[in-house]
Structure formats: C-alpha cells, structure tokens
Coordinates of C-alpha atoms in Angstrom, one line a residue:
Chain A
X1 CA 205.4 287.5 -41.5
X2 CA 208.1 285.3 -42.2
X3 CA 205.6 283.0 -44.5
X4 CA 205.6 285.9 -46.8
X5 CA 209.1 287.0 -47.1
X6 CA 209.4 283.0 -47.1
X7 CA 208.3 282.6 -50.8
X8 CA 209.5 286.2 -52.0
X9 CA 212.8 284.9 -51.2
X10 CA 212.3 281.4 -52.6
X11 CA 211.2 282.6 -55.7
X12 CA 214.0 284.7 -56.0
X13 CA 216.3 281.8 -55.5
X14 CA 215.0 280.1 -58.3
X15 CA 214.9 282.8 -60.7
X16 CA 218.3 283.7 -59.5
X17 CA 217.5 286.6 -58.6
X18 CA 218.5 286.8 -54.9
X19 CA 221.6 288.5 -53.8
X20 CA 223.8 286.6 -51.0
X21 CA 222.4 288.5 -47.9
X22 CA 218.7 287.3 -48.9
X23 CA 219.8 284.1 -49.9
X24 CA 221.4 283.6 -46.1
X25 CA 218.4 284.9 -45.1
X26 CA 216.0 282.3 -46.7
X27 CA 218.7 280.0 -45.8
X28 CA 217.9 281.0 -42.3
X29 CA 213.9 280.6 -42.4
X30 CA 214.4 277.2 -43.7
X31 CA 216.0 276.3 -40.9
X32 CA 213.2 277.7 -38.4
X33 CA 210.5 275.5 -40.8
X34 CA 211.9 271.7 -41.3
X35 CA 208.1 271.0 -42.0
X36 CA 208.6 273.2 -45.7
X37 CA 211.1 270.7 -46.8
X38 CA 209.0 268.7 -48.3
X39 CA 207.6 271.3 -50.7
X40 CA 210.8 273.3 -51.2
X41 CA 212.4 270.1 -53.0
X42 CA 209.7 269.5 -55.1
X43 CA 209.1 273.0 -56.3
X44 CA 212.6 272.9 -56.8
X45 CA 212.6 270.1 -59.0
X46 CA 209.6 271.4 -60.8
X47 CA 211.1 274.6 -61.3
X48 CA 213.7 272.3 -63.4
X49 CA 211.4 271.0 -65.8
X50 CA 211.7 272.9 -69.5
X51 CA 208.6 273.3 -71.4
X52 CA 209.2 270.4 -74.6
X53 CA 209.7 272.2 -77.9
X54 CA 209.2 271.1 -80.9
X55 CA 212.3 271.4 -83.1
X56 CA 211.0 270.0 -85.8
X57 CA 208.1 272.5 -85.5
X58 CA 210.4 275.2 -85.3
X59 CA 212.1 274.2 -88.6
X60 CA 208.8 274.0 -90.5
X61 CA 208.2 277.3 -89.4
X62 CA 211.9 278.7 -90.0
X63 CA 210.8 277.0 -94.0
X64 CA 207.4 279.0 -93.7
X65 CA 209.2 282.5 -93.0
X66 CA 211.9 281.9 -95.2
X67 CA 209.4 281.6 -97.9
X68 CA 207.7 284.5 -96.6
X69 CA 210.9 286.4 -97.1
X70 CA 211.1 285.9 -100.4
X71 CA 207.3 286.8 -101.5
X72 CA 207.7 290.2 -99.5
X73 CA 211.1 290.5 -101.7
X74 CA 213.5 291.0 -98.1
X75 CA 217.3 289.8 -100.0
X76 CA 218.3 287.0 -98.1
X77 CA 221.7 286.6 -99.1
X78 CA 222.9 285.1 -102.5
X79 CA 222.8 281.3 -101.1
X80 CA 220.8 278.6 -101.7
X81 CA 219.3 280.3 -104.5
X82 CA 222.7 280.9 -106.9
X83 CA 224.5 278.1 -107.3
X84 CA 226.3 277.4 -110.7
X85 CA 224.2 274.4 -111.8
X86 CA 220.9 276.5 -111.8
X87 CA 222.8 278.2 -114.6
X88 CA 224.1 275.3 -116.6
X89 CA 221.4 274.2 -119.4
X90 CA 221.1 270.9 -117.3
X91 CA 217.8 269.9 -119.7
X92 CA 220.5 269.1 -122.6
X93 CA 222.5 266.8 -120.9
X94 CA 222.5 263.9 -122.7
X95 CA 220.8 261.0 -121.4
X96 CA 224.1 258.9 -122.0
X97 CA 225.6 260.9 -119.5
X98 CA 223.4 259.9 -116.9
X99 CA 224.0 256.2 -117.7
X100 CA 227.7 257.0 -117.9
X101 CA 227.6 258.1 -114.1
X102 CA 224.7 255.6 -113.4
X103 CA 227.4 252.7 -114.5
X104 CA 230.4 254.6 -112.8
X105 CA 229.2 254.8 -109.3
X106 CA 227.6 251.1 -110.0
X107 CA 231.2 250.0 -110.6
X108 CA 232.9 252.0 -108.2
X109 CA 230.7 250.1 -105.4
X110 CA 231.1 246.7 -106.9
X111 CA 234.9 247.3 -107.1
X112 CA 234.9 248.6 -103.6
X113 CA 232.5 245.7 -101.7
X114 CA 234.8 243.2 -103.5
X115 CA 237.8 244.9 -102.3
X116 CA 236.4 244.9 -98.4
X117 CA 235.0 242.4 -98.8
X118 CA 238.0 240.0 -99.9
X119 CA 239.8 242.0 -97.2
X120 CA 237.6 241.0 -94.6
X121 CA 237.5 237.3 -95.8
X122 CA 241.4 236.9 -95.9
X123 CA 242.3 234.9 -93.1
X124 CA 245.9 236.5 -92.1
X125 CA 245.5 239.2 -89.9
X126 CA 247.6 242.1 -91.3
X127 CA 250.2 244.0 -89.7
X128 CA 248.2 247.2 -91.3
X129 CA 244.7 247.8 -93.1
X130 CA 245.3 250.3 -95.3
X131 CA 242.1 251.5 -97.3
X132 CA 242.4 254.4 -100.2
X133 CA 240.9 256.3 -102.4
X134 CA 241.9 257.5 -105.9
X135 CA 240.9 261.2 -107.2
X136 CA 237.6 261.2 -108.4
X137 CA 236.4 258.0 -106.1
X138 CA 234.7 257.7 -103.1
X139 CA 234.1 255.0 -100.3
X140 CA 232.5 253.4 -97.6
X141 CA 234.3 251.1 -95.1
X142 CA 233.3 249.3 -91.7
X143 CA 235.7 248.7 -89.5
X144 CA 235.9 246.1 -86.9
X145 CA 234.4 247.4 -84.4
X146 CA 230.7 248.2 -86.5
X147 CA 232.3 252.5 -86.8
X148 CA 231.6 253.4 -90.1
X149 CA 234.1 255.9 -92.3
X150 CA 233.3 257.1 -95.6
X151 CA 236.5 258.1 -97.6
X152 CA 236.7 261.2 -99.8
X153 CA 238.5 261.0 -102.9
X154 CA 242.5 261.0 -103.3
X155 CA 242.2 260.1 -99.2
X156 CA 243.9 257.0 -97.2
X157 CA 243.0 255.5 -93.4
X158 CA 245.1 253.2 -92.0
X159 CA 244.7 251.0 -89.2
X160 CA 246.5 248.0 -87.4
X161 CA 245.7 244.5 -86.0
X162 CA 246.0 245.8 -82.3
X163 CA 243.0 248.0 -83.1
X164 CA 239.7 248.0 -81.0
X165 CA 242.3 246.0 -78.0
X166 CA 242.8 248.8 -76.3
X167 CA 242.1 251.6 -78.0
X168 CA 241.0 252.3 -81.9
X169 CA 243.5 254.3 -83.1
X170 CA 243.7 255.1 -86.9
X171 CA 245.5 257.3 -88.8
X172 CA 244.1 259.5 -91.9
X173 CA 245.4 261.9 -95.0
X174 CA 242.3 263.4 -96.5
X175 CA 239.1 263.5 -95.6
X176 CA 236.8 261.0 -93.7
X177 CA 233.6 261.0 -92.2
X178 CA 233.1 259.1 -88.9
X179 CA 230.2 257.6 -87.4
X180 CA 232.3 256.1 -84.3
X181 CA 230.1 253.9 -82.2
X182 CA 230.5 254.5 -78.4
X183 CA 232.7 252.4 -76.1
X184 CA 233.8 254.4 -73.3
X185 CA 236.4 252.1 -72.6
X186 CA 238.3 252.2 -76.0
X187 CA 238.7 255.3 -77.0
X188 CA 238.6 256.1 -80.8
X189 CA 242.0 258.1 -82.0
X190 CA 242.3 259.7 -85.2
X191 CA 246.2 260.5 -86.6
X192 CA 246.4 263.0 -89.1
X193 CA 249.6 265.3 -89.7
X194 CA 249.0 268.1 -87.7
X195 CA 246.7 267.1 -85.1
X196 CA 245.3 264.0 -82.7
X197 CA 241.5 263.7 -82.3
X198 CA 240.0 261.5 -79.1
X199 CA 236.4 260.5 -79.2
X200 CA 234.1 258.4 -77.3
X201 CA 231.3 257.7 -80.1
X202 CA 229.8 260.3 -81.8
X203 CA 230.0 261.7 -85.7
X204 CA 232.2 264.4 -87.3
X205 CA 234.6 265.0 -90.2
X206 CA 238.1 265.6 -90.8
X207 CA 239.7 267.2 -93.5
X208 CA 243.2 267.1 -93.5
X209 CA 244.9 267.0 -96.7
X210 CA 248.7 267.5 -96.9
X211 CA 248.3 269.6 -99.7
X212 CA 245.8 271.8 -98.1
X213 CA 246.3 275.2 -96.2
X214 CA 244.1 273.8 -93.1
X215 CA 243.1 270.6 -91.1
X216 CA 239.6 270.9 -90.4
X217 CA 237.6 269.2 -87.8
X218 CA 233.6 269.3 -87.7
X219 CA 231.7 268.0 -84.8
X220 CA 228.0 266.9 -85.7
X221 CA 226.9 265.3 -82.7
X222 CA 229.0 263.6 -79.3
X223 CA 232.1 265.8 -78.4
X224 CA 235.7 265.2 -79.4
X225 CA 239.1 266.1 -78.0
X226 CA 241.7 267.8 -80.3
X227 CA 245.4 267.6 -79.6
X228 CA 248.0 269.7 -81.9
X229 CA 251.1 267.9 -82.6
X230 CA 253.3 269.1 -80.7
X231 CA 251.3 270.6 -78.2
X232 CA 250.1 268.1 -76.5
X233 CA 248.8 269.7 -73.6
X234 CA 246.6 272.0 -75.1
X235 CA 243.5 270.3 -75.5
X236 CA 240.8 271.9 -77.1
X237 CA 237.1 270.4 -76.9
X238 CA 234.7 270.8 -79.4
X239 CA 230.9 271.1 -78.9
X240 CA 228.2 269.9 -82.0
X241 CA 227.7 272.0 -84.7
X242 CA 231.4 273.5 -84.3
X243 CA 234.3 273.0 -86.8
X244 CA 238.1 273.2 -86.1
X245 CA 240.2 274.9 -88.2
X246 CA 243.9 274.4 -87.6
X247 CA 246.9 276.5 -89.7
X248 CA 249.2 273.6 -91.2
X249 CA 251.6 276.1 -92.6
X250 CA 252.4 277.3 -88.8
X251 CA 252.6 274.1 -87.3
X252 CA 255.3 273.2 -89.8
X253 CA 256.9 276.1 -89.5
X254 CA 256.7 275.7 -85.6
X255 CA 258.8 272.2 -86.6
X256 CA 261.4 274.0 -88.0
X257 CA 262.1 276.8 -85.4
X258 CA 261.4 274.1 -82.7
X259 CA 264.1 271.9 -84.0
X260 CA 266.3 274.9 -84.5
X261 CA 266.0 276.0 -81.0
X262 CA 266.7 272.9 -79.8
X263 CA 263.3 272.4 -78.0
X264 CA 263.4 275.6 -76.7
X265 CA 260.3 277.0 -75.0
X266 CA 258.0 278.2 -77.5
X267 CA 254.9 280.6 -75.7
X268 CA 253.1 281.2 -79.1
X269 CA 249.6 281.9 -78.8
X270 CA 247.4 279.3 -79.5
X271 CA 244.4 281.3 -80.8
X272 CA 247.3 282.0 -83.9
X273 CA 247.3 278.2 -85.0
X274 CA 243.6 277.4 -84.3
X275 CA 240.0 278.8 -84.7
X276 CA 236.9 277.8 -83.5
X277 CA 233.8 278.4 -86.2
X278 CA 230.5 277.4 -86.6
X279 CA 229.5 274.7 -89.2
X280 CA 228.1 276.1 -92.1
X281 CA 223.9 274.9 -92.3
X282 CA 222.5 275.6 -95.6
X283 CA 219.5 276.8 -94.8
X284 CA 216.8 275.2 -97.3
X285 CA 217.3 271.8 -95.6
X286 CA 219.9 272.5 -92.8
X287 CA 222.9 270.4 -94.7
X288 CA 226.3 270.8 -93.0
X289 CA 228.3 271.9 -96.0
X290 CA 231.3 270.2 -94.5
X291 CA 229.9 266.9 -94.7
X292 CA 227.5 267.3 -97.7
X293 CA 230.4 264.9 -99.9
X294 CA 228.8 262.2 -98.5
X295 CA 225.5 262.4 -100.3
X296 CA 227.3 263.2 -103.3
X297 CA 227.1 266.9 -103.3
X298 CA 230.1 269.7 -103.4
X299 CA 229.2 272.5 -101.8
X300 CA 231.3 275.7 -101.3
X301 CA 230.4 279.3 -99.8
X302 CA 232.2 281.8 -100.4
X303 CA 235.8 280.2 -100.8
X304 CA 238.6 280.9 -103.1
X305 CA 238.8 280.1 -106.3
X306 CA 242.0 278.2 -106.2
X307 CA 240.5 276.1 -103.1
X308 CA 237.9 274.9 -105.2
X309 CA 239.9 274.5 -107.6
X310 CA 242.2 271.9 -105.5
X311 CA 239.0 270.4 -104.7
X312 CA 237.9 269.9 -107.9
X313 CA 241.1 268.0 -108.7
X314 CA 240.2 265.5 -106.2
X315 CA 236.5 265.2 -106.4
X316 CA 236.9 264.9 -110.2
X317 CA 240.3 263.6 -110.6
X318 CA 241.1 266.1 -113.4
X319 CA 244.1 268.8 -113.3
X320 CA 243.1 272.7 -113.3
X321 CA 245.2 275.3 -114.4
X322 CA 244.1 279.1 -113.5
X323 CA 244.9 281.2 -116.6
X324 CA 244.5 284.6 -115.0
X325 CA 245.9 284.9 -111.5
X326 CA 243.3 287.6 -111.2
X327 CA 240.8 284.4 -111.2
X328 CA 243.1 282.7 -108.2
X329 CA 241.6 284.9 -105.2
X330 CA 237.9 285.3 -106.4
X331 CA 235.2 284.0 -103.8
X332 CA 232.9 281.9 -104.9
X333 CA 229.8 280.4 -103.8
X334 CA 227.9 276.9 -105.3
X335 CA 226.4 273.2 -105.1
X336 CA 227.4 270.6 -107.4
X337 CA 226.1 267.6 -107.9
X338 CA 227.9 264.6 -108.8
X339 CA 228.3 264.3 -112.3
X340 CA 231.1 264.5 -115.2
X341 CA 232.6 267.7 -115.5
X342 CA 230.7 269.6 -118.5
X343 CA 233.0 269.7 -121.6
X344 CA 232.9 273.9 -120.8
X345 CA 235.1 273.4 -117.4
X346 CA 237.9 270.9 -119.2
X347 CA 240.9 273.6 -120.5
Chain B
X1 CA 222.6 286.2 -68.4
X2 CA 224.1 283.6 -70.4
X3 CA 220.8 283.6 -73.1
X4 CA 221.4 287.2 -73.7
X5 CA 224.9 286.9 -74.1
X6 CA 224.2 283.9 -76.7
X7 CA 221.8 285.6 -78.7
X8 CA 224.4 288.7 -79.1
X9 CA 226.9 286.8 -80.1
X10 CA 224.3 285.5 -82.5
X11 CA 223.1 288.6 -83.5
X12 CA 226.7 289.9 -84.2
X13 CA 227.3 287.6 -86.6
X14 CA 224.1 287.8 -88.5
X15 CA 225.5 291.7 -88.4
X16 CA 229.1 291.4 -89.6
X17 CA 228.9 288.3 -91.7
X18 CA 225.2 288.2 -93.0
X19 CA 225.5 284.7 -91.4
X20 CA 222.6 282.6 -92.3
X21 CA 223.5 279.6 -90.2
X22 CA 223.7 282.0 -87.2
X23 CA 220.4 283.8 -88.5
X24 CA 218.4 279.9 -88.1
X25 CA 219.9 279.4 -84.8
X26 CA 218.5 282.5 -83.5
X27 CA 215.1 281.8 -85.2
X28 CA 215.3 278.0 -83.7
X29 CA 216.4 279.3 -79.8
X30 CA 213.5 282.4 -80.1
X31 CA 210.3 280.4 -82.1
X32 CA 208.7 278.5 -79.7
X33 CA 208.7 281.1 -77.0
X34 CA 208.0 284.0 -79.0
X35 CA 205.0 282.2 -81.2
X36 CA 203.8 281.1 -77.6
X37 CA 203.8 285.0 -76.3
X38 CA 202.1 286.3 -79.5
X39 CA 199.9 283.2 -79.1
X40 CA 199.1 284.4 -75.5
X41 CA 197.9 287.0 -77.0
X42 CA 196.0 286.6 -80.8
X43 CA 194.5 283.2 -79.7
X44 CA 195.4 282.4 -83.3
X45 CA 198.0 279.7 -84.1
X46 CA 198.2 281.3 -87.3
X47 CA 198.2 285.0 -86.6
X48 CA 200.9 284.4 -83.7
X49 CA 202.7 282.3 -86.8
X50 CA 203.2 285.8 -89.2
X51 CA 204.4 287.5 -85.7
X52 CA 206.9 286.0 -85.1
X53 CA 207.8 285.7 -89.0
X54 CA 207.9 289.8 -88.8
X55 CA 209.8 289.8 -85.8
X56 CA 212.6 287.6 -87.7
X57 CA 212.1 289.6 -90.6
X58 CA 212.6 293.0 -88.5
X59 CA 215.7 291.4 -87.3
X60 CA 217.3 290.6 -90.1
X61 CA 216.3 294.2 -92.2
X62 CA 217.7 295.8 -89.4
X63 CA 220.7 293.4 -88.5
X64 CA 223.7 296.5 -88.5
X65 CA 221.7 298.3 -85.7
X66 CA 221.3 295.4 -82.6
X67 CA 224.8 295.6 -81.6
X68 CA 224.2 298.3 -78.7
X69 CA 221.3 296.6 -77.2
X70 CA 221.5 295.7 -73.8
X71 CA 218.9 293.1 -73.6
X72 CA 218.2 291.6 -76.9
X73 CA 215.9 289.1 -75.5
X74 CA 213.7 291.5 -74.1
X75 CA 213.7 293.8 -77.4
X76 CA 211.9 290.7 -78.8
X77 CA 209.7 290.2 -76.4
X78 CA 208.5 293.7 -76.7
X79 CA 208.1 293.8 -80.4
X80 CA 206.4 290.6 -80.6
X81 CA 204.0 292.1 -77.9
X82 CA 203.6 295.3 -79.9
X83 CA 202.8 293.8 -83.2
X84 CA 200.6 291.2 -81.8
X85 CA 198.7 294.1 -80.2
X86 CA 198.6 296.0 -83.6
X87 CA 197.2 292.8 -85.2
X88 CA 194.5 292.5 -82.7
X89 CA 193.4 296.2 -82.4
X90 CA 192.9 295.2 -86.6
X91 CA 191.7 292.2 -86.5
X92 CA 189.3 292.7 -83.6
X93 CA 189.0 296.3 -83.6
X94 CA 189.3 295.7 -79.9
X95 CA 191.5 298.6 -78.1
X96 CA 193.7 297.9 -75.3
X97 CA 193.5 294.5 -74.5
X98 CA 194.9 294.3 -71.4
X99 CA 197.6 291.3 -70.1
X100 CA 194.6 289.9 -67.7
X101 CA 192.9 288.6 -70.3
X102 CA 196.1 287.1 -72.2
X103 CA 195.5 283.5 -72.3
X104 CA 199.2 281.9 -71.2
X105 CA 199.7 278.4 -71.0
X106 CA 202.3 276.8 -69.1
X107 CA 203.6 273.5 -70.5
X108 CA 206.3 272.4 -67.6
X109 CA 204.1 271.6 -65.3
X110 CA 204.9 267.5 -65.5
X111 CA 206.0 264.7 -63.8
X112 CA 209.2 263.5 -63.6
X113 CA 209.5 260.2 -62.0
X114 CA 213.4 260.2 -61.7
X115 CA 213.2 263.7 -59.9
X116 CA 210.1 264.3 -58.3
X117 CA 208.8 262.2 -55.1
X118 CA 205.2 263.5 -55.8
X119 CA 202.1 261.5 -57.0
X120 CA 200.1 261.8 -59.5
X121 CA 197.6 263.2 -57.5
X122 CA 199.2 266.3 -56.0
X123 CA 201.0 267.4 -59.7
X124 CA 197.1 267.4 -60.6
X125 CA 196.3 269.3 -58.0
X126 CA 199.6 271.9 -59.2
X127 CA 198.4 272.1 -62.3
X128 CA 195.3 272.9 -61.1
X129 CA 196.5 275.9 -59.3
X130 CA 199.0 277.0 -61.9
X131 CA 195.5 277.3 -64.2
X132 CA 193.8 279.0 -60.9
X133 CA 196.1 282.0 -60.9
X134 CA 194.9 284.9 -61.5
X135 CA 196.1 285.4 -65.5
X136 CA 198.5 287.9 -65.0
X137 CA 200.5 286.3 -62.0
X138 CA 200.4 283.0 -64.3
X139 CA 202.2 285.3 -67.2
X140 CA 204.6 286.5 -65.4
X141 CA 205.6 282.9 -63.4
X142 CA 205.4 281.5 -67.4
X143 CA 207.8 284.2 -68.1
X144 CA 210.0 284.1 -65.4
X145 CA 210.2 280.3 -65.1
X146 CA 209.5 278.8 -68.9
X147 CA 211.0 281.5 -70.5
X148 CA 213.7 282.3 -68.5
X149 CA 213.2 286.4 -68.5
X150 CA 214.7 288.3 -65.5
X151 CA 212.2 289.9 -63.5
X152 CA 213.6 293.3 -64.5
X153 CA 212.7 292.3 -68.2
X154 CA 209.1 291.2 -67.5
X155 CA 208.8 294.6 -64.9
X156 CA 210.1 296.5 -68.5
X157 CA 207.8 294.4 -70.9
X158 CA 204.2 294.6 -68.7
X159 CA 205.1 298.0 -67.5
X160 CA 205.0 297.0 -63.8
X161 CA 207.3 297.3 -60.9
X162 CA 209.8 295.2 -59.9
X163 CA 208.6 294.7 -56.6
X164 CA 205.1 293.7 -58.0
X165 CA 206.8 291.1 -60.1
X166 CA 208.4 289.8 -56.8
X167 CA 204.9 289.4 -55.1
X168 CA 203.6 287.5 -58.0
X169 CA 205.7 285.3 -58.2
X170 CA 205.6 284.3 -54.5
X171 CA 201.9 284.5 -54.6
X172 CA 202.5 281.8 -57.9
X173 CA 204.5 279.5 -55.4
X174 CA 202.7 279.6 -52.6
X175 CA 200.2 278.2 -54.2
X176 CA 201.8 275.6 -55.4
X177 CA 203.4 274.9 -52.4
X178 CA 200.1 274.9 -50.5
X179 CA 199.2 271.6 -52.7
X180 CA 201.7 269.7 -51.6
X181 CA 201.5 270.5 -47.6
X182 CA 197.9 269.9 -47.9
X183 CA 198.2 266.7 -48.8
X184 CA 201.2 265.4 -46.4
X185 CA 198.4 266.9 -43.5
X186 CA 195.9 264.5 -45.5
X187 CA 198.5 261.5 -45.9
X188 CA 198.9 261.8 -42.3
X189 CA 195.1 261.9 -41.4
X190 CA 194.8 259.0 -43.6
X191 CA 197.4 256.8 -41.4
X192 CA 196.0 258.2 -38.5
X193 CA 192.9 256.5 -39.4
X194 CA 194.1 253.3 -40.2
X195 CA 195.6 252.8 -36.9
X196 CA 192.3 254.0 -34.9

C-alpha cells in the first residue's frame, strides 16, 4: 500500500533518516496525493517545535549535584573552593580598612561622574574624547550613542566627533567591557593594536594591553567579527561564550619580516597567531572569569605567576618584583576581592 | 550527528583538561532530557533528580575512559535507563518493568501561530492522539523527535529492531496526520451545508 510506505518514509525524512533513493521515492508519492499536502506541512512544522527547557532549572539542579559531589567526597577540581582569600585571616582586618576602600571607591566615582560629566556638559565638540584610567582605578563611561564601556585600570578609549555618523568606531589599550546597543546600520568598531573588532550590538570584552603577551576577545552574548592587522581578509567570527586569543608577539614580528620583504606574500598559518577557547564559567555561580573585573573581583585559573603579577600592577597600581625566578612560571589559581593589598604581599 | 559530535568534543575536554566549564555545558545540554527519561520511568521528580546526578557523577569519575565511545549520547541514555531500573526494582521491589508501562510525556506538541496554519481545535485533537498511542510507540516518537536520538540508538536502548522502530514511528504520524485530514473532510461538510 502506498499509504504505508507513505508515512515510513515521511517519518524518515524528518528524523533524517532516509537515504536519497527513499527520499525520491516519497518525493514521488507526494506527487500522486496533492490531497496529503495539507497534513505534510503541518507535521512538518510540528516536527520543528523543541520541547521548552528550563535553563534555569537545569542550573539549580547542576547546584544540587555539585553539592552532591562534594558530600559523597568525588574531587572536583581545586576551584572554587581554593582561592587565596579563604586562607588570609580576613576576620582581623581592621575595620578602618573597610572604610578606607569604602571612601576610595566613593571618591573614585565622584571624581569620575564629575569628570563625564563636565565632559558631557562642555559645549565644544572635541576633535577626540579620550577617557583613561590610572593603575589601580576603574570606570564607567556612556557614550553617545546610550553603549556602555567600563574601563579597567591603567586602560584608555578614545573616540571622535564623527562617531555614531556613520559608524562608531573607537579605539582601545587595555581592557574594556562593552555593552554595545544594536544599530544595524552603524556598525560598532573597536581599534586596538593588533586586531579590529566589528559588532552589531551585543556584549564582550577585550583585553589588549601593549604590555601583554595576548589580545584577548570574549564574546558573552551577540556575535562579533575579528580582523588581524594586517590580515584583513581573514575574518574570524566568534560565537557567545567564546574568547579570542591573539599572539601579539607574532603579529609584530610579522611587521618586521613584512616590512623586510617588502610586502612580500606571507602564507603563515593562521591557526599560529590565533586560538579559539572557551570562556572560563566558574562554576558556583557561572561567572565568566574574563569579565568578573567588573563586579570588582580578580579572578585567575591556573595562570602564571608573572601574569598575575602584571595584573596585579594594574589592578592595584603597585610594582612587583619576583625574587626567585623559580616563582616566575608557577600556575596559580584564585579570586580576589577588591581591597588594599595585605601588608604581607607589599616587598 | 552533530549532538554527538558536540558532546565528544565536550567530553574530551572534561578528559584532557579536567574542564569544569566544559563539564556544566554537558550537564546543561543532557539534564532536561535525561531527568525526563529517568522520569519516564521512577514517576518521581526526585528519584529521576539523583539519576541523573549519578549519571554526571559516573561521567566525571570516569572522564579518561569516554574518548573511544561511538555514541556518547546513547551511553547516557542507557545508563540513566539502567540505574533508574535498579532504583525501581529497590524502591518498588517490582522486577522488570517493562517500557509499556513507562509514562513519557511529550512537551512539543504546541502551537505556533507564525508557523502552523492549524486551529486550535485540530492541535487538540494532536495532542489527543499523541497521548492515545500506545506507550511504547509514544517513547520512541518522544525519543526520536524531542530528543533527537537516531533510530539506531533508540533500536540499541529498548532492545528492538530497527525496522520496528520505523513502523512506530509511522504508526505515531499517521495518526497525527489523520487529525488533520479529518477535519478538512469536516471543514468541507461544514461549507457544504451552509450553501444547501
């Protein structure tokens, strides 16, 4: 019966399960049936439909077993559960240190509204906007178009007056997070040193300090497009939760042999400049440690000594000298909160 | 297979890196189908709950050792369906309960005003006969279609043929389909009618 073999080989189609011979056959039968149409696009469409999940069920749950790890004593890893400030006696800190870094951060804001805000009041429009941050301070700016960037310390974005006219182009050293707000028609372009990043409207962070072995790009949410300098035809898209890691070291020494060779052809593989990694979730409450800076927290897994110690210099504006070079290569793994450094870090 | 593929590449880096991020994304992707299979199963919220907890915890103790594994996916599936049955032969002290009398529900059975030219009235009547199938033909069309399993992995995981897994599921969509010529015959009486 051709009714039978009918819905064997429909349901095959949609499973994709049927081979090209059965799918010209079913092809075939629908032809003989117009009168099936009907029910063939709608079962079709049905098909479509996902069952709804729950995510946020599903991370109560991941919070239930992780727990459940831990009372049937399964080792989950070293992180969240060693970080350096667990082991600090945090009860003796004295309570004039918390008003110390209550009054800081009060008068880090002031000083930056009144700077934006005497910015935004002056009447000349600029040739350039230039907003930066020292070592050791932090901030918030809008820009005209309502996209918000928070600066981390020791950075610097700059921007013109012909921004938001036909496109938003701005150019960063350091590290900002961007919450671009979408508008299709003016694309948002981020400058750093090493590399061009296109959006639309969506929220990542990019790290790209000159002093620093990498630029790094992490994608939250929204997708971006990533040029290289001097490669600007290899564009590399980045999906949510993905970061970006791009060799600076290389691309300057690209520079050099470029501009020795004249221009000369270079083939070199991208895959040596560039990787593609996942963001790092820490899993207690599924915080991007790229972009966990802007709630005030450092956090580091399983990174170099000496890179945290660079970071350090900038997050606390203080300088850090490695005694033992031994010390300069060993991994660590931690979550700071913000607060003055503890008399035992200072040399 | 592009689901298997993702949950190897998952799985291999939960293997070489002891990657946590990578170990939450699996756990996220898997939950809500696995809890609904053990759930099929223990009738327990709960109990289907701690499954699905030991199946993570299985895959992480043993997280060196999934790299050869052809189909992950169904690996889960099968554990889940094994320790659900252990629980139940305990809890219960029932023996072999068999898939007939697992209790499956389907949640994607809904309307979609942008996509489907239906009325309310006839995605009633599908739901309807999604709930009239017989309970192992609406497993295996939950399987197939909500879960996304090929039907070589749901022949593997019920311990049935392939071909028996075909007839199902065209036995699951001609019944469905049935609703829906039914009621453009009944459509068209009703017109008749007005114009007699």
């Amino acid at each position: 019966m051709s009714q039978e073999k009918f819905w064997i080989l429909f349901s095959k189609k949609l499973a994709g399960e049927a081979g090209a011979e059965e799918l010209n056959e079913l092809e075939a039968l629908i032809l003989q049936h117009p009168e099936w149409q009907y029910a063939i696009q709608n079962i079709e469409e049905l098909w479509k439909n996902h069952p709804h999940t729950d995510s946020i069920h599903a991370e109560d749950a991941y919070l239930l077993h992780l727990h459940r790890m831990e009372d049937l004593n399964i080792p989950f890893g070293q992180f969240p559960t060693l970080s350096i400030e667990t082991k600090r006696p945090v009860r003796k800190m004295k309570w004039y240190w918390a008003a110390a870094i209550l009054l800081l951060v009060a008068g880090s804001w002031w000083g930056i509204r009144k700077m934006t805000a005497s910015k935004t009041e002056a009447p000349i429009a600029r040739a350039v906007n230039e907003i930066t941050t020292r070592p050791g301070s932090k901030s918030k700016v809008e820009l005209p178009d309502g996209t918000m960037v928070w600066l981390n310390a020791g950075s610097k974005l700059t921007y013109d007056k012909n921004y938001g006219l036909e496109l938003r182009e701005v150019t960063l050293t350091g590290e900002g997070y961007f919450d671009v707000v979408k508008n299709k028609n003016k694309p948002f372009i981020i400058h750093t040193s090493s590399i061009n990043i296109k959006v639309l409207g969506t929220v990542f962070n990019v790290k790209a300090y000159p002093q620093d072995k990498h630029t790094e790009t992490s994608l939250i949410r929204g997708s971006i497009e990533v040029t290289i300098k001097n490669r600007p035809n290899d564009k590399i898209i980045l999906s949510p939760s993905e970061k970006l890691v791009v060799e600076n070291d290389e691309i300057i020494e690209k520079d050099k042999q470029a501009a020795h060779h004249e221009g000369a052809a270079q083939p070199t593989d991208l895959s040596a400049l560039v990787s593609v990694n996942k963001l790092k979730y820490i899993s207690a409450d599924s915080v991007v440690a790229e972009t966990a800076w802007i709630n005030n927290r450092l956090i580091f897994r399983d990174e170099a000594f000496s890179d945290l110690a660079l970071r350090m210099e900038r997050w606390y504006d203080v300088q850090m000298e490695i005694g033992d070079p031994a010390l300069q290569n060993k991994r660590v793994t931690g979550i700071f909160r913000e607060r003055p450094l503890n008399r035992r870090w200072k040399p | 297979m592009p689901e298997n593929e993702q949950i190897k590449r998952l799985l291999s880096l939960i293997a070489l890196n002891d990657d946590q991020g990578a170990y939450k994304e699996l756990f996220m992707l898997l939950h809500p189908r696995l809890k609904q299979f053990a759930y099929s199963i223990l009738k327990s919220n709960e109990e289907a709950e701690e499954i699905v907890s030991d199946v993570f915890v299985k895959i992480w103790e043993k997280r060196t050792q999934f790299s050869h594994i052809e189909s992950p996916r169904l690996y889960f599936y099968t554990i889940t369906k094994n320790l659900s049955l252990t629980r139940i032969t305990k809890l219960k002290r029932q023996v072999n309960i068999a898939p007939e009398d697992w209790l499956v529900q389907l949640d994607s059975i809904y309307f979609d005003p942008e996509q489907l030219i239906i009325t309310e009235e006839i995605l009633r009547q599908i739901r309807q006969a999604v709930n009239d199938l017989p309970p192992r033909c609406r497993l295996i069309f939950k399987l197939i279609k909500d879960d996304g399993l090929k039907y070589k992995e749901v022949a593997e995981l019920l311990h049935l043929s392939i071909k028996t897994v075909e007839a199902q599921m065209a036995i699951a969509l001609r019944r469905i389909g049935k609703c829906m010529q039914l009621d453009i015959r009944r459509s068209h009486q009703v017109e008749n009618q007005k114009k007699s």
